[in-house]
Amino acid sequence: MPAVLPPVSFDPARGVAELRTPNSLYALRVDADGSPRHLYWGPPLDRAALDTLPAPHSPARSSFEAEAAADELAPQSGARFGPAGLQVRFADGTRGAQWRPAEHRITDGELRILLTDRHFPLAAELCYRVRPDSDVIERWTELRHTGGPDDGPITVDRLDSASWTLPPLSDYRISHLVGGWNSEFQLLRDRLPVTETVLTSRRGLTGHHAGPWLALDDGSATEEHGEVWSTTLAWSGSWRITVHRDPVGRTTWTGGFGHEGLSWTLHPGEQLTTPVFAGLHTSHGFGAASRAWHDHVRAHVLPDAEHDRPVVYNSWEATHFDVDHRGQLRLARRAAALGAELFVLDDGWFGARRHDRAGLGDWTPHPGAFPDGLRPLADEVHRLGMAFGLWVEPEMVNRDSDLYRAHPDWVVHSPTRTATELRHQLVLNFARPEVEAWALRTLDRLVRDNGVDWLKWDANRAFTEAAWPGRPDPDRLWIDHTRAVYRIMDRLRADHPHLRIEACAGGGGRVDLGILARTDQAWTSDNTDPVDRIAIQHGYSQLFPAATMAAWITDSPNGATGRATPLRFRAHVAMAGVLGLGGDLTAWTEDELAEAADLVARYKRIRPLVQRGRQYRLSAPDGVTAVHYAAADGTEHAVLVWRPATRFGHQPPALRLPALDAHAHYLDADTGLRYSGAVLRHRGIDLDLPAGDCASRLIHLRRHHP
Ligand code: GLA
C-alpha cells in the first residue's frame, strides 16, 4: 500500500511544501535566499517523483535576467522585471522587500510561509489552505508592520493575494469573461499574447465588463478533455489580475484587490490581509473545472447550500417604480397561484422614489403607496404561503433625498471635483464607521419591523471621484467600503438566521466568491431575453453553480430586446438556474397562467438536480445547446435543451449524454420510454423538438432497474 500523504506538508530538509487535493498536487520550494518559488502544479506525483523535478530556475539567465524563477508572490526587488505582487515603500524611500530564510507553520489544512524583511520591520505570510474533498487551493497574503512607535509608516502600493505559475506548455490560451450591463458573463477564449495581459475592475465593484476568473490551457482543451488551470479572486470591489506570458515561454499570473495606483499606509502594529485567490487544476477539460468550482462553492463558500432556493416572483419588470399596496397584492395572488414561494417587492417602495431621480437613501415606505407601511403586504404574502422579500440599494443615495440633505459629506466625493452622477445617484462611503453603522441599523430595522425574509441587495453604479476628504489615507475606502458591505451582510445573517440575501448590481455586476460567501444567489442579468440568456448562463456556469443563478420567466416580447418567444422556451432556459417569475402576470391569459403553473411544478420536480447536481454543458449541431444536471448518485437526470433558430431541412440532431452510465438503463419520467445508457452515451437521444424558432425540451430520466 502506498503511504497516504497528508494534504499539507513542509519538509525543511528539502525546503519543499506540498499541497495535495484529491486530484492534484501543488508544490513550492523555499530557496536559500528566503524566497518561496513555484515548483509544480498538476496531477498528483509521489514524493520520489517530485524530487526528480529540477529546481526552479530562469531559462534565460544572462546579465539582464538574474533571478527570474517564478515567485509565489513576486516582490518588487532584485532582478525581477515582471508584474510585482508586492510593492512597498519605506519611510527612507527604499522600495521592495528582501526576505530572510523563511519559517513555516501548518495547522488544520493551512500552510503559512513566514517571511521577514532583512532590514525593515515588515513581515509577510503567504497562506495556503486545502479543504477536504476539494481540488481548490485557497491562497492569500497577510502583511504586517512589525515595528514600534519610532518606526515610520510603510506604504503598500500593491499587495496581491497570490501569484500562480503554469508548467511549460506548447502554447497558451486564456478563457475569461467580459460583457456589460444586460450582457454579462460572455465567455472569451483567446490565444494568450506574449506580453502582460491585465484583467481588472477600477469601478469599486466586481464589474459587468470583466470578472476575476480565468482559465488557462495549451489551446487544445475541450469541455471534457485536457488540462485546465483556473483561478478566481474572492473579492467584490476593484481588482487586478496580470497574466504574464514571457518571450521564453513561461506563463505566470498575479492578482489581488485594488486597481493600479491605489496605496495603503501601514503603521506600526497594523496588518493588511488580502482576499482569497483560489485555484484548481484538472486533467478533464473545462466541464470538469467548472464542476470542481461548483462543488467548492457549494461546500465551502455559500453560507447555506443545502436549502432549496425558492421560486421567486419579482415585481420589477411588471411595475417598475409604479408600486403600491393593491397592485403588488394583485401580483402576489397570481404569483402564489402559479407556485411562487417568495414574493419580492422591487424598487420604488420607499421615500419619494417614484422614479430614479429621488428617494434613494430614505428607507421608509412611501406614504401614498403603502399608507399603513409594508407590514400588511408582508402579512398577506405570508398568508398566501410565500416568503416576503424586499429590494434595497443601501450603498447609494439620490441627491434629492432626506439622507443626502442631512449628510452630504457621507458620499464618496472630492470637494474640488464635480461629482459624476450615474443613474442620478452617488455612492455612500461605507468605509466611514458612522455610515456603516447607519446602514446596519436601517436594514436591521427594516427586516425586523416588516417580516422581511429576503433582501435583494442592489448596487447600481461604479465609484468615481473616489476621495475621502480630511482622511490622510483616502485610498483605503476602495477596500474598506467592500469590507463594510461584507460585515453588514454577515451581521444581518447572524442576527436574523432566517434571512436570505440575493446579490445584485444592475444584474450581474457584483458576483464573485467574496459576495457569495454571504449571499444565497445572484441576480444574473437584467436581460431576461431567453436567447441572450443562454450565452449569459453559459459564461456564468464556468465558475458559479446553478443554485446561485437566478433566472426569471418574463413577458414576451422581451422588454430589453423586443424578441417574442414561447413561454415554454422562456421557462426551459430559466429552469437551468434558480427559476423565478418576473412578468406582468395580470396581463397573462388563463392558458398562459395554466401553462406557467405546470412549468413551475415541473421545475420543482427537477430542482434538487439543478441546484445540487453535477452540471454538464452539451452542444449538438445546428446551434443546439443543452445542460445536463445529474444527481450525485447518478440515479436521476434532467437535461434542458434549447434550439434558438430552426434551419430548413435539418432534423433536430440526436444529443449524446456522456455523463450517463453505459451499463445502466433509464426511464423517461414523463413519457415512460425506456433507454439504454450505452445508446444515450454513444448515439444520443432523439430530441423531438417542436417546429419553429426557440424550440426547447426538458428531459427527465430516472435510472431503471429492470
Ligand atoms: C437594477 C436591478 C433590477 C431592478 C432595478 C431597480 O437594475 O438589476 O433587477 O431591481 O435595479 O431599479
XYZ file of C-alpha atoms and ligand atoms in Angstrom:
718
model
C 0.000 0.000 0.000
C 1.464 3.414 -0.857
C 1.685 5.731 2.132
C -1.172 8.212 2.377
C 0.405 11.615 2.026
C -1.003 14.428 4.174
C -2.906 17.221 2.414
C -0.442 19.844 3.622
C 3.217 19.269 4.439
C 6.529 21.089 4.573
C 9.874 19.330 4.639
C 12.528 21.718 5.995
C 15.365 19.488 4.757
C 14.223 19.830 1.117
C 12.600 23.220 1.627
C 9.578 21.793 -0.193
C 5.928 22.359 0.678
C 3.245 20.087 -0.800
C -0.485 20.761 -1.036
C -2.373 17.657 -2.024
C -6.007 17.617 -3.152
C -7.939 14.544 -4.331
C -6.828 15.061 -7.949
C -3.871 17.421 -7.889
C -0.585 18.375 -6.303
C 0.735 21.898 -5.783
C 4.351 22.212 -4.657
C 6.654 25.101 -3.833
C 10.205 25.376 -2.653
C 11.741 27.891 -0.324
C 15.152 28.779 -1.684
C 18.260 29.703 0.285
C 17.555 33.391 -0.360
C 14.299 33.015 1.571
C 12.033 33.359 -1.467
C 9.256 30.811 -1.947
C 9.308 29.708 -5.587
C 6.849 27.696 -7.590
C 7.771 24.063 -8.214
C 4.807 22.098 -9.585
C 1.028 22.248 -10.180
C -0.671 19.346 -11.898
C -1.778 15.729 -11.480
C -0.600 14.034 -8.253
C 3.040 12.908 -8.046
C 4.569 10.866 -5.274
C 7.418 12.347 -3.305
C 10.138 10.473 -5.164
C 8.832 11.757 -8.481
C 8.514 15.261 -7.112
C 12.147 15.164 -6.018
C 13.270 14.481 -9.561
C 11.960 17.873 -10.657
C 14.659 20.432 -11.347
C 14.889 23.414 -9.016
C 13.055 26.419 -10.403
C 15.407 28.483 -12.492
C 15.354 31.147 -15.118
C 15.509 29.703 -18.614
C 17.090 32.880 -19.938
C 19.712 33.742 -17.376
C 22.071 36.491 -18.512
C 23.416 39.761 -17.253
C 19.926 41.122 -17.963
C 17.884 38.431 -16.218
C 19.165 37.066 -12.935
C 16.592 35.563 -10.629
C 13.573 35.325 -12.851
C 12.372 31.983 -11.459
C 8.687 32.209 -10.654
C 7.943 33.584 -7.194
C 4.932 32.542 -5.146
C 4.457 36.264 -4.590
C 6.901 38.410 -6.520
C 8.214 41.358 -4.528
C 9.379 44.415 -6.379
C 13.061 43.775 -5.719
C 16.144 42.234 -7.273
C 16.307 41.350 -10.948
C 12.594 40.763 -11.255
C 11.059 42.701 -14.100
C 7.630 41.134 -14.437
C 4.472 42.294 -12.678
C 5.092 42.545 -8.929
C 2.591 41.154 -6.441
C 4.139 43.080 -3.559
C 5.166 46.708 -3.873
C 6.121 48.584 -0.713
C 7.915 51.835 0.111
C 9.645 52.568 3.406
C 9.939 55.949 5.074
C 13.503 56.486 3.726
C 12.409 55.909 0.140
C 13.640 52.291 -0.152
C 11.353 50.140 -2.255
C 10.690 46.411 -2.204
C 11.301 43.578 0.244
C 14.241 41.228 0.643
C 13.444 38.217 2.774
C 15.336 36.302 5.400
C 15.218 32.490 5.079
C 11.633 31.620 5.735
C 9.881 29.824 8.550
C 6.657 27.910 8.195
C 3.619 26.831 10.195
C 0.994 24.163 9.469
C -2.377 23.957 11.200
C -5.624 22.296 10.122
C -5.095 22.106 6.381
C -3.385 25.506 6.332
C 0.229 26.283 5.483
C 1.820 29.624 6.254
C 5.216 30.652 4.957
C 6.524 33.389 7.235
C 8.779 35.961 5.623
C 10.527 38.850 7.337
C 12.439 41.623 5.659
C 16.208 41.623 6.168
C 16.283 45.238 7.257
C 12.847 46.809 7.702
C 10.072 45.940 10.184
C 7.952 44.179 7.583
C 6.601 40.629 7.756
C 4.536 38.748 5.218
C 2.742 35.454 5.499
C 1.920 33.545 2.331
C -1.096 31.454 3.304
C -2.380 28.278 1.623
C -5.429 26.208 2.520
C -6.841 22.968 1.183
C -10.262 21.700 2.198
C -11.422 18.111 2.440
C -12.766 16.769 -0.883
C -11.988 19.930 -2.852
C -9.396 20.359 -5.597
C -9.275 24.066 -4.888
C -6.218 25.626 -3.274
C -7.049 28.829 -1.455
C -4.276 31.384 -1.142
C -3.953 34.779 0.467
C -1.335 37.088 1.989
C -1.032 38.878 5.291
C 1.350 41.818 5.577
C 2.378 43.312 8.920
C 4.306 46.324 10.129
C 6.292 44.766 12.978
C 7.983 47.963 14.138
C 7.496 50.152 17.177
C 6.363 53.736 17.685
C 9.672 55.103 16.393
C 9.398 53.406 13.033
C 7.865 55.332 10.181
C 4.851 54.076 8.265
C 5.203 51.638 5.363
C 3.357 52.454 2.148
C 1.834 49.498 0.347
C 1.379 50.204 -3.361
C 0.358 46.657 -4.200
C -0.426 43.570 -2.171
C -1.628 40.652 -4.233
C -3.195 37.546 -2.777
C -1.013 35.149 -4.753
C 0.992 34.559 -7.899
C 0.467 31.401 -9.950
C 2.667 29.606 -12.468
C 1.917 27.174 -15.292
C 4.216 24.372 -16.328
C 5.797 24.887 -19.743
C 3.134 24.203 -22.386
C 3.344 24.111 -26.158
C 1.074 27.139 -26.353
C -1.140 29.143 -24.001
C -4.797 30.079 -24.225
C -6.839 32.175 -21.822
C -10.558 31.865 -21.113
C -12.167 34.817 -19.359
C -15.475 36.629 -19.017
C -16.362 40.015 -20.480
C -19.596 41.913 -21.017
C -21.627 44.887 -19.951
C -24.964 45.702 -18.364
C -27.550 43.339 -19.914
C -24.760 41.217 -21.456
C -22.723 39.869 -18.559
C -20.565 36.712 -18.468
C -19.702 36.403 -22.160
C -17.052 33.697 -22.392
C -13.972 34.573 -24.472
C -11.286 32.071 -25.349
C -8.175 33.616 -26.946
C -4.555 32.756 -27.553
C -2.535 34.378 -24.789
C -0.241 37.011 -26.322
C 3.441 37.253 -25.407
C 3.040 40.272 -23.163
C 1.292 41.272 -19.959
C -2.474 40.890 -20.150
C -4.366 42.817 -17.491
C -7.850 41.857 -16.351
C -9.150 44.495 -13.974
C -12.015 46.459 -12.487
C -11.454 50.088 -11.472
C -15.099 50.513 -10.506
C -15.318 49.669 -6.822
C -17.489 46.709 -7.882
C -16.516 43.358 -9.374
C -17.901 44.633 -12.693
C -20.163 43.609 -15.568
C -17.356 44.189 -18.045
C -14.958 41.578 -16.649
C -14.763 39.099 -13.811
C -11.878 37.991 -11.582
C -11.862 34.464 -13.022
C -9.731 32.902 -15.709
C -8.781 29.515 -17.071
C -5.587 28.671 -18.923
C -4.795 25.711 -21.143
C -2.490 24.871 -24.031
C -5.132 25.631 -26.639
C -6.316 22.042 -27.037
C -8.578 21.524 -24.018
C -12.256 20.851 -24.686
C -15.311 20.653 -22.499
C -14.437 17.058 -21.450
C -10.711 16.634 -22.194
C -7.389 18.277 -21.493
C -5.548 20.018 -18.693
C -7.012 23.271 -17.396
C -5.709 25.584 -14.685
C -8.259 28.042 -13.341
C -8.222 30.734 -10.660
C -10.650 33.208 -9.168
C -10.402 36.057 -6.708
C -12.959 36.216 -3.863
C -13.403 39.979 -3.871
C -16.303 42.314 -4.674
C -14.550 45.664 -5.141
C -11.855 46.796 -7.583
C -9.314 44.118 -8.520
C -6.461 43.379 -10.882
C -5.035 40.187 -12.320
C -1.958 40.434 -14.571
C -1.098 37.435 -16.714
C 2.465 37.469 -17.991
C 3.489 35.253 -20.886
C 7.165 35.929 -21.341
C 9.101 35.552 -24.591
C 10.890 32.420 -23.381
C 7.657 30.514 -22.953
C 6.661 30.815 -19.347
C 3.290 31.978 -18.074
C 2.628 33.341 -14.603
C -0.123 35.484 -13.182
C -0.569 37.552 -10.079
C -3.737 39.089 -8.687
C -5.416 40.770 -5.825
C -7.712 43.520 -4.656
C -7.473 47.145 -5.735
C -6.583 48.524 -9.141
C -3.324 50.252 -10.105
C -2.334 53.467 -8.389
C -4.038 52.852 -5.050
C -1.931 52.789 -1.907
C -2.370 51.852 1.725
C -0.389 53.014 4.739
C 0.671 50.506 7.378
C 1.517 51.983 10.758
C 3.452 50.050 13.413
C 1.421 47.061 14.567
C -1.026 47.213 11.643
C -1.786 44.388 9.267
C -3.265 44.144 5.784
C -4.952 40.879 4.819
C -5.878 40.160 1.223
C -8.910 38.278 -0.016
C -8.562 34.659 -1.121
C -7.303 33.920 -4.630
C -8.357 30.340 -5.273
C -7.051 27.988 -7.952
C -7.560 24.491 -9.285
C -6.095 22.105 -11.824
C -7.967 19.401 -13.683
C -6.973 16.924 -16.381
C -10.526 16.610 -17.709
C -11.415 19.779 -19.553
C -13.430 22.918 -18.922
C -16.502 20.972 -17.791
C -14.573 19.244 -15.010
C -13.007 22.577 -13.985
C -16.487 24.080 -13.678
C -17.820 21.097 -11.716
C -14.878 21.368 -9.328
C -15.625 25.076 -8.841
C -19.334 24.354 -8.326
C -18.576 21.692 -5.707
C -16.181 24.006 -3.925
C -18.567 26.974 -3.917
C -21.403 24.823 -2.580
C -19.303 23.060 0.049
C -17.021 25.869 1.208
C -18.266 29.282 0.071
C -22.070 29.587 0.187
C -23.480 30.095 3.676
C -26.213 27.513 3.195
C -26.008 25.473 0.008
C -28.353 22.738 1.153
C -31.642 24.626 1.246
C -33.761 24.658 -1.905
C -33.692 28.103 -3.473
C -37.335 29.239 -3.610
C -39.244 30.043 -6.796
C -39.350 33.842 -6.640
C -41.850 36.255 -8.089
C -40.231 39.697 -8.543
C -42.333 42.709 -9.467
C -39.690 44.831 -11.273
C -40.497 44.083 -14.902
C -44.239 44.227 -14.180
C -44.474 47.538 -12.385
C -41.091 49.300 -12.391
C -41.377 52.260 -9.987
C -45.159 52.200 -10.119
C -45.680 50.117 -6.987
C -48.452 50.320 -4.400
C -50.114 48.006 -1.924
C -53.074 46.998 -4.098
C -51.107 46.429 -7.294
C -48.478 44.345 -5.538
C -51.133 42.296 -3.799
C -52.795 41.527 -7.124
C -49.461 40.276 -8.482
C -48.768 38.337 -5.279
C -52.060 36.430 -5.535
C -51.357 35.439 -9.141
C -47.767 34.501 -8.286
C -48.869 32.297 -5.396
C -51.350 30.520 -7.668
C -48.508 29.744 -10.092
C -46.438 28.130 -7.340
C -44.145 31.015 -6.350
C -42.629 30.572 -2.891
C -41.189 34.052 -2.417
C -42.586 37.447 -3.392
C -40.050 40.262 -3.819
C -41.200 43.861 -3.826
C -38.611 45.596 -6.015
C -37.557 49.253 -6.378
C -39.972 52.146 -5.801
C -41.496 51.325 -2.386
C -39.688 53.917 -0.263
C -39.197 57.637 0.307
C -40.027 59.829 -2.676
C -38.971 57.060 -5.077
C -41.466 57.317 -7.934
C -38.604 57.385 -10.492
C -34.832 57.044 -10.332
C -34.162 60.713 -9.546
C -35.306 60.854 -5.907
C -35.656 58.983 -2.666
C -32.687 56.610 -2.686
C -31.370 56.571 0.879
C -34.761 57.086 2.562
C -35.710 53.560 3.573
C -39.228 54.179 4.858
C -42.318 53.122 2.904
C -43.778 55.675 0.522
C -46.817 57.022 2.410
C -49.044 57.279 -0.673
C -48.209 53.797 -1.992
C -48.136 51.998 1.364
C -50.260 54.117 3.744
C -50.079 51.515 6.524
C -46.461 50.606 5.839
C -45.217 47.305 4.404
C -46.451 45.057 7.186
C -49.943 44.486 5.736
C -48.433 43.415 2.389
C -45.865 41.185 4.106
C -48.620 39.587 6.229
C -50.760 38.917 3.181
C -47.805 37.484 1.252
C -47.119 35.188 4.210
C -50.797 34.169 4.323
C -50.525 33.253 0.650
C -47.777 30.820 1.668
C -44.846 32.828 0.305
C -41.817 34.402 1.939
C -41.575 38.188 1.722
C -38.603 39.888 0.086
C -37.601 43.493 -0.343
C -35.294 45.330 -2.778
C -32.709 47.623 -1.211
C -29.728 49.551 -2.521
C -28.088 50.557 0.764
C -24.781 51.855 -0.620
C -26.386 54.525 -2.807
C -28.153 57.848 -2.454
C -30.008 60.321 -4.677
C -29.106 63.965 -4.087
C -32.850 64.505 -3.851
C -33.264 62.571 -0.605
C -33.560 63.385 3.076
C -30.446 61.330 3.756
C -28.300 63.369 1.367
C -29.757 66.646 2.667
C -28.847 65.606 6.213
C -25.404 64.121 5.417
C -23.941 65.492 2.168
C -20.476 64.571 3.474
C -21.327 60.859 3.644
C -20.860 60.326 -0.083
C -17.663 59.288 -1.803
C -16.550 62.638 -3.221
C -13.798 65.182 -3.627
C -14.731 68.765 -2.666
C -12.803 70.230 -5.612
C -14.258 67.924 -8.279
C -17.668 67.698 -9.859
C -19.242 64.504 -8.622
C -20.301 62.358 -11.589
C -23.866 61.151 -11.211
C -24.790 57.815 -12.730
C -28.487 56.917 -12.674
C -28.812 60.208 -10.726
C -27.108 58.654 -7.733
C -23.936 58.883 -5.664
C -22.095 56.256 -3.633
C -22.179 56.401 0.157
C -18.762 55.941 1.735
C -19.270 52.753 3.745
C -15.644 52.996 4.879
C -16.835 55.698 7.307
C -17.837 53.926 10.518
C -20.891 56.158 11.041
C -22.198 55.312 7.553
C -21.683 51.603 8.118
C -23.489 51.872 11.463
C -26.388 53.770 9.843
C -26.747 51.147 7.110
C -26.734 48.234 9.532
C -29.249 49.963 11.818
C -31.536 50.828 8.906
C -31.507 47.362 7.344
C -31.852 45.615 10.685
C -34.941 47.695 11.464
C -36.434 47.092 8.020
C -36.063 43.343 8.381
C -37.268 43.262 11.982
C -40.280 45.574 11.604
C -41.661 44.255 8.339
C -41.399 40.480 8.479
C -38.748 40.543 5.739
C -37.360 37.098 4.864
C -35.217 38.131 1.907
C -33.246 41.148 0.755
C -32.330 41.780 -2.859
C -29.208 43.919 -2.268
C -28.547 46.029 -5.350
C -25.753 48.475 -6.292
C -26.372 50.409 -9.470
C -23.273 52.431 -10.141
C -19.473 52.410 -10.059
C -17.276 54.664 -7.905
C -15.969 57.923 -9.382
C -14.065 60.883 -7.843
C -13.417 58.443 -5.027
C -11.890 60.561 -2.318
C -12.405 60.858 1.398
C -11.938 64.490 2.400
C -9.891 65.001 5.549
C -8.615 61.446 5.639
C -4.809 61.024 5.430
C -5.055 57.577 3.768
C -8.026 58.099 1.423
C -7.450 55.130 -0.913
C -8.463 52.825 1.922
C -12.062 53.493 1.042
C -11.765 51.227 -2.006
C -11.114 48.265 0.258
C -12.836 49.312 3.466
C -16.121 50.000 1.644
C -16.306 46.416 0.403
C -15.305 45.055 3.789
C -18.118 47.065 5.397
C -20.635 45.610 2.910
C -19.409 42.139 3.891
C -19.612 42.931 7.609
C -23.167 44.263 7.350
C -24.356 41.229 5.399
C -22.641 38.870 7.849
C -24.131 40.657 10.821
C -27.654 40.724 9.354
C -27.465 36.989 8.686
C -26.184 36.294 12.179
C -28.905 38.385 13.815
C -31.701 37.102 11.525
C -30.902 33.436 10.874
C -33.923 33.032 8.572
C -32.851 35.936 6.339
C -31.638 35.194 2.813
C -29.810 37.722 0.612
C -29.626 37.979 -3.157
C -26.592 39.764 -4.628
C -27.322 42.219 -7.422
C -25.543 45.130 -9.071
C -27.672 46.134 -12.041
C -27.917 42.375 -12.692
C -24.597 40.513 -12.542
C -22.258 43.439 -11.773
C -21.069 42.039 -8.441
C -20.889 38.269 -8.494
C -17.756 36.628 -7.114
C -16.746 34.222 -4.359
C -16.474 37.091 -1.857
C -20.111 38.179 -2.109
C -21.325 34.574 -2.451
C -19.833 33.794 0.958
C -22.648 35.893 2.474
C -25.460 35.708 -0.086
C -27.565 32.818 -1.367
C -27.784 33.619 -5.051
C -27.189 36.397 -7.550
C -29.415 38.238 -9.983
C -27.569 37.091 -13.094
C -28.573 39.860 -15.505
C -31.308 42.413 -16.077
C -31.515 40.883 -19.534
C -34.247 38.223 -19.309
C -34.453 37.502 -23.046
C -34.032 33.710 -23.161
C -31.903 33.695 -26.328
C -29.423 36.185 -24.846
C -29.624 34.363 -21.541
C -28.273 31.105 -22.990
C -24.895 32.792 -23.594
C -25.005 34.689 -20.282
C -25.755 31.498 -18.363
C -23.070 29.577 -20.255
C -20.453 32.085 -19.107
C -21.845 32.257 -15.577
C -21.670 28.473 -15.242
C -17.930 28.412 -15.893
C -17.414 29.312 -12.248
C -20.694 29.578 -10.367
C -23.139 26.765 -9.565
C -26.711 26.838 -10.877
C -28.034 27.122 -7.308
C -26.798 30.730 -7.298
C -28.041 31.719 -10.773
C -31.387 33.499 -10.518
C -33.401 33.331 -13.769
C -36.954 34.566 -14.343
C -39.644 33.836 -16.868
C -40.787 37.278 -18.025
C -43.150 38.731 -20.612
C -42.964 38.285 -24.362
C -41.943 40.288 -26.370
C -38.983 40.863 -24.066
C -38.670 44.384 -22.649
C -34.937 44.621 -23.413
C -34.661 43.012 -26.855
C -38.208 43.120 -28.241
C -37.945 39.425 -29.132
C -41.080 37.277 -28.870
C -40.500 33.733 -27.588
C -42.770 30.878 -26.481
C -43.487 30.602 -22.754
C -42.142 27.067 -22.726
C -38.764 28.203 -24.141
C -38.517 31.077 -21.658
C -39.238 28.628 -18.849
C -36.827 25.945 -20.061
C -33.975 28.473 -20.200
C -34.796 29.819 -16.724
C -35.074 26.293 -15.289
C -31.309 25.894 -15.794
C -30.833 28.039 -12.695
C -32.967 29.199 -9.788
C -36.328 29.554 -11.518
C -38.376 32.677 -10.894
C -41.171 34.684 -12.467
C -40.880 38.334 -13.355
C -43.581 39.364 -15.812
C -46.833 41.290 -15.548
C -48.971 38.325 -14.516
C -52.127 40.425 -14.580
C -51.790 40.560 -18.386
C -51.240 36.811 -18.888
C -54.129 34.778 -20.345
C -55.745 31.894 -18.474
C -53.940 29.475 -20.807
C -50.600 31.116 -20.145
C -51.195 31.040 -16.396
C -52.085 27.342 -16.536
C -49.013 26.543 -18.648
C -46.784 28.571 -16.334
C -48.149 26.766 -13.260
C -47.402 23.449 -14.934
C -43.853 24.536 -15.835
C -43.197 25.743 -12.279
C -44.415 22.394 -10.927
C -42.125 20.564 -13.334
C -39.206 22.716 -12.193
C -39.867 21.782 -8.583
C -39.555 18.114 -9.557
C -36.072 18.648 -11.046
C -34.987 21.383 -8.600
C -32.748 19.160 -6.450
C -30.901 18.055 -9.598
C -30.411 21.597 -10.902
C -29.494 23.124 -7.570
C -27.400 20.312 -6.102
C -26.482 18.042 -9.014
C -23.421 17.910 -11.240
C -23.600 20.032 -14.368
C -22.533 19.018 -17.879
C -22.675 21.566 -20.711
C -23.530 19.931 -24.027
C -23.786 21.025 -27.608
C -25.017 19.482 -30.839
C -25.115 20.690 -34.455
C -27.392 23.492 -35.673
C -26.917 25.737 -32.658
C -28.492 23.263 -30.256
C -27.127 23.544 -26.743
C -28.126 21.780 -23.564
C -27.280 21.500 -19.920
C -27.423 18.150 -18.151
C -27.821 18.019 -14.367
C -27.045 14.654 -12.796
C -27.808 13.627 -9.227
C -24.581 12.950 -7.338
C -25.510 9.245 -7.065
C -26.410 9.026 -10.772
C -29.997 7.900 -10.175
C -31.754 10.901 -11.688
C -31.044 13.320 -14.529
C -32.531 16.474 -16.010
C -31.492 17.731 -19.444
C -32.630 21.123 -20.736
C -32.236 21.504 -24.490
C -32.566 24.722 -26.493
C -32.567 25.477 -30.218
C -32.928 29.251 -30.725
C -33.216 29.159 -34.537
C -34.556 26.491 -36.837
C -32.973 25.598 -40.220
C -34.909 24.311 -43.180
C -34.389 20.658 -43.907
C -32.357 19.967 -40.785
C -33.606 17.246 -38.467
C -33.057 18.116 -34.830
C -29.881 16.148 -34.097
C -29.566 13.376 -31.531
C -27.944 14.645 -28.338
C -25.290 12.468 -26.697
C -25.349 12.287 -22.918
C -21.785 11.344 -21.926
C -22.480 11.651 -18.198
C -24.796 8.613 -18.221
C -23.686 5.130 -17.259
C -23.344 2.899 -20.325
C -24.255 -0.148 -18.244
C -27.474 1.306 -16.872
C -30.967 1.772 -18.243
C -33.057 4.894 -17.912
C -36.763 5.656 -17.937
C -38.126 8.956 -19.195
C -40.133 10.217 -16.205
C -42.633 11.972 -18.499
C -43.106 9.612 -21.456
C -42.299 6.290 -19.787
C -39.892 5.425 -22.659
C -37.018 3.162 -21.684
C -33.466 3.816 -22.918
C -30.143 2.021 -22.809
C -27.411 4.124 -21.208
C -24.947 2.946 -23.852
C -27.218 4.214 -26.637
C -27.722 7.594 -24.956
C -23.990 7.979 -24.372
C -22.745 6.846 -27.759
C -25.538 7.583 -30.187
C -27.657 10.124 -28.348
C -31.300 10.785 -27.600
C -33.663 11.932 -30.344
C -34.679 15.418 -29.439
C -38.104 15.583 -30.952
C -38.185 19.388 -30.711
C -41.299 21.326 -31.655
C -41.184 23.123 -35.025
C -40.049 26.710 -35.306
C -37.571 29.020 -33.621
C -36.972 28.911 -29.882
C -37.730 25.241 -29.552
C -36.842 23.528 -26.307
C -37.314 20.421 -24.257
C -36.895 19.179 -20.726
C -35.853 15.530 -20.486
C -36.184 13.936 -17.060
C -34.587 10.497 -16.735
C -34.514 8.019 -13.864
C -32.131 5.127 -13.593
C -34.127 1.972 -14.145
C -33.592 -1.391 -12.514
C -35.410 -3.918 -14.709
C -31.293 47.037 -11.066
C -31.654 45.582 -10.880
C -33.051 45.327 -11.370
C -34.021 46.209 -10.617
C -33.609 47.656 -10.768
C -34.446 48.542 -9.878
O -31.176 47.352 -12.417
O -30.740 44.753 -11.529
O -33.401 43.974 -11.216
O -34.014 45.834 -9.265
O -32.252 47.872 -10.448
O -34.131 49.871 -10.001
